[in-house]
Each structure stands twice: as structure tokens, then as C-alpha cells.
Amino acid sequence: MRILHTSDWHIGRTFHGTSTMDALAEVLGALTEQVRENAVDVVVIAGDVFDSATPSAAAYTLLGDALVALHDTGARVIVTSGNHDSAARLGFQARLLRDGIHVLTDPLSIGTPVTVEDADGPVHFFGIPYLEPAIVRQHWPEGDADGRPLRSQAQTMAHAMQLVRAGMRAHEGRSVAIAHCFAAGVDATAGLEREVRQGGLDVVPLSVFDGPDYVALGHIHGRQQLGERVRYAGAPLHYSFGEQHKQRGSWIVDLDSAGLSGVSWLELPVPRRLVTLTGTLAEILSETNVAAHAGDWVCAVYTDVLPQTEPMRRLRESFPYCAMVQHQPDVAAVTDERSYVQRLRAAVTDADRVEAFLEHVREGQGASEAEGVLIRDVLDERVRADALV
């Protein structure tokens, strides 16, 4: 059996105020063609289908079109809910969808698999929706293995995986678990979800996932291999400049009669590249940069000592897709340990006092040559005005 593992579509998310719907539709169209070309039997979507618990009508339309297109390839589709999804709203569609598309959002059904047959027998897919301990602990008053109330993600996921292993014992054959959580061992540079907290209560130990032949995880926006059979696929689009160097794609997972036989990465196209340009504003606006990046999403980090006039307007004249501009002056840090008051007291002339002020507010950078001329002219004018009084 061949499985495609994807996750974190985040239908409806914007990128710096710009809709990503068209770009995502393009990428999901490419993913559908990959499913067809690679003869995929089952597509697994591991949570965060939507970006909001109250998705727009257009978001529902995009999801419906994508699921139907995937189903039309001949593949079965299995979807679980993530922390961004409303399990109730996503699950409401389950009974309206055609045979072969399964939306799993009920925590009470974790131990009941969706079973798909191939030439080697059954493969059981156990869907674990995102589990918020405070909400789902009512379903499992028995608590964890030590009888303690389920108060953390680690405890709750451990209990859910106990239900999965019980389901595996009751259903002979190969098995795949699908979950949406933050597992121990994730590279923190891989594109963490906005709401991921890295405190101990939210980290699920890798040992919790022992048992299934493959564990398809969602919640992290960059691909991750935590073990041969435990992986994150990441998001199909870049949703922040912090993700710009991360590959976008899906895992192709092959099962034979004995279980997991191979996993390979299938890269997705990037509709518009993301790039961060650093330098003075003049350097960023150089002909070389404009020629190379005029069609990219641009984050401009300009290092001029002083803030420049209307930098975003000037950047967008050359980079129509400039989404972010940051001023990070490339100046030496203040080495004078005296307080501002002490430096003022040490100043002899008014020009010295202005210089002390500029150094204080500009991280040690005093007046430039042109500014020095202007300061002297202003001070001289004041002296002349006082002489006429």
C-alpha cells in the first residue's frame, strides 16, 4: 500500500495581509497530480486543515474541491482535525462526504480504525484529533496509567495511544496512527506553529508513539523525521519568512506485508519564493537584487544608520511583493558606560550636548558630517538671534 502524508494546509491563512487561497489551490492541484502519478492508495491529512475555527465559505469550497479531486484519483482520503480546526465544524461534513473520504474528529472513536484493504491484507488507520486536555478529560475520567487526571498533552496523547494499541490488538494487520501534537525531538528551527509552547507539559515523548507501523504527525510547518516511522510532513506553503528555507512537500510511505518498507520525500512546487534581503536600502535596491527578486515575496532588512524616508513605498516600486521592512542599523554598540546625565554634564558646548544626545538615542552613533554642518548652522543662527535681542 502506498500512502501520502500531508498536513497543516491552513486554508484561509493570510500572508502579511494577502490571501493565500489561490496559491494553496495551485499547490493542492500539484499534490493531486502527484497522488495520481505515484498511484497513491491513501492520502492522510494530519490536522489543521483550516486556519480558523470559523472558516469562510471560500475556505470550505477550497477544501471540498481538494478532497473531491483527491478522491477522483482513486485514492482514499483520511482527515483529522488540528488545534486550528473546529472539530465540530469539520466533523459536521463527515456524514455529507462521499464514500472513501473520512473525516475523523471524535475522540471517542480513536480506537476504531478506518480499514483499507490491499493485496497483503488490511491496513488500519487510527485518527487522533487534536486533544485539548481540559476539554477531553471528561471522556476519560479514569485518567492516566497511574490514575491521575489528564492535564497535559503528554498524558492525553499517551492515553490516546493506549486506545490505538487496544484497537490494534482487536484488529489484526498493519496499522497507521495520525496525530496532531508537538513531539519531543523536533528541531525548533523547523517552523513551529504559532501556538506551540515548548514547556514540558506540551511535549509528547517519542516513546508514546510505539506500536504502529507508521505515525503521521501534524503541527510543525517543516518536515521532520523523529524516527524511521514517526514523521512530520510540514505545511504545503510557506506561511512566514522564518520558513523560507524549508522544503515544501509530502512523505510517500510504502507498506508491504511485513509493515513499513520505505519512505521517500515528494517535493511540492513553491508558487512564489520568499527571500530576505539585508543591507543598506541602496544595496537592497540594486539592479542585481531587483533583477533576481522582483517576483519574490521580499523581507527587506535595511541597515542604514538612520531611518529612511518611506522605505516600503520605495521598496515596492522595485519589489511589488515586498511584504515586510525592518530597520536594523549596522552600528557599533554603546561602549560609554556613563549615564546620559553624566555625559551631558561633561559636555562643554551646545554642540557637545547635541552629540551626547544623538549617541544616547542611536546606540553610540553621533552626528554624520552633513548633520554636523546642519547642527552648527542652527546653533550659530541661535547665537546671532540672541545677539539681536
GROMACS .gro file of N, CA and C in nm, residues 18 50-51 141-142 180 183 188 197 212 214 304 306 337 350 368 388:
model
   51
   18THR      N    1  -0.217   3.933   0.275
   18THR     CA    2  -0.253   3.885   0.141
   18THR      C    3  -0.310   3.744   0.151
   50PHE      N    4  -0.803   2.378   0.829
   50PHE     CA    5  -0.835   2.520   0.823
   50PHE      C    6  -0.740   2.598   0.913
   51ASP      N    7  -0.734   2.730   0.890
   51ASP     CA    8  -0.655   2.816   0.977
   51ASP      C    9  -0.738   2.874   1.090
  141PRO      N   10  -1.246   0.973   3.254
  141PRO     CA   11  -1.231   1.005   3.397
  141PRO      C   12  -1.134   0.913   3.469
  142GLU      N   13  -1.101   0.800   3.408
  142GLU     CA   14  -1.007   0.707   3.472
  142GLU      C   15  -0.866   0.764   3.477
  180HIS      N   16  -0.192   1.508   1.587
  180HIS     CA   17  -0.157   1.649   1.572
  180HIS      C   18  -0.109   1.698   1.708
  183ALA      N   19   0.580   1.677   1.933
  183ALA     CA   20   0.653   1.560   1.984
  183ALA      C   21   0.795   1.597   2.022
  188ALA      N   22   1.369   2.294   1.663
  188ALA     CA   23   1.295   2.419   1.686
  188ALA      C   24   1.305   2.516   1.570
  197ARG      N   25   0.380   2.571   2.254
  197ARG     CA   26   0.456   2.610   2.372
  197ARG      C   27   0.556   2.498   2.398
  212PRO      N   28   0.243   0.142   1.612
  212PRO     CA   29   0.201   0.139   1.471
  212PRO      C   30   0.319   0.127   1.376
  214TYR      N   31   0.348   0.309   1.111
  214TYR     CA   32   0.385   0.445   1.073
  214TYR      C   33   0.299   0.542   1.153
  304ASP      N   34   2.088   5.096   0.719
  304ASP     CA   35   2.130   5.237   0.726
  304ASP      C   36   2.127   5.285   0.871
  306LEU      N   37   2.043   5.573   0.987
  306LEU     CA   38   1.922   5.648   1.015
  306LEU      C   39   1.802   5.586   0.944
  337GLU      N   40   3.001   5.379   2.929
  337GLU     CA   41   2.919   5.329   3.040
  337GLU      C   42   2.858   5.441   3.124
  350ASP      N   43   2.718   7.356   2.333
  350ASP     CA   44   2.587   7.306   2.290
  350ASP      C   45   2.603   7.196   2.186
  368SER      N   46   2.643   6.263   1.172
  368SER     CA   47   2.720   6.246   1.050
  368SER      C   48   2.781   6.380   1.010
  388LEU      N   49   2.086   8.989   1.874
  388LEU     CA   50   2.000   9.098   1.828
  388LEU      C   51   1.896   9.138   1.932
   0.00000   0.00000   0.00000
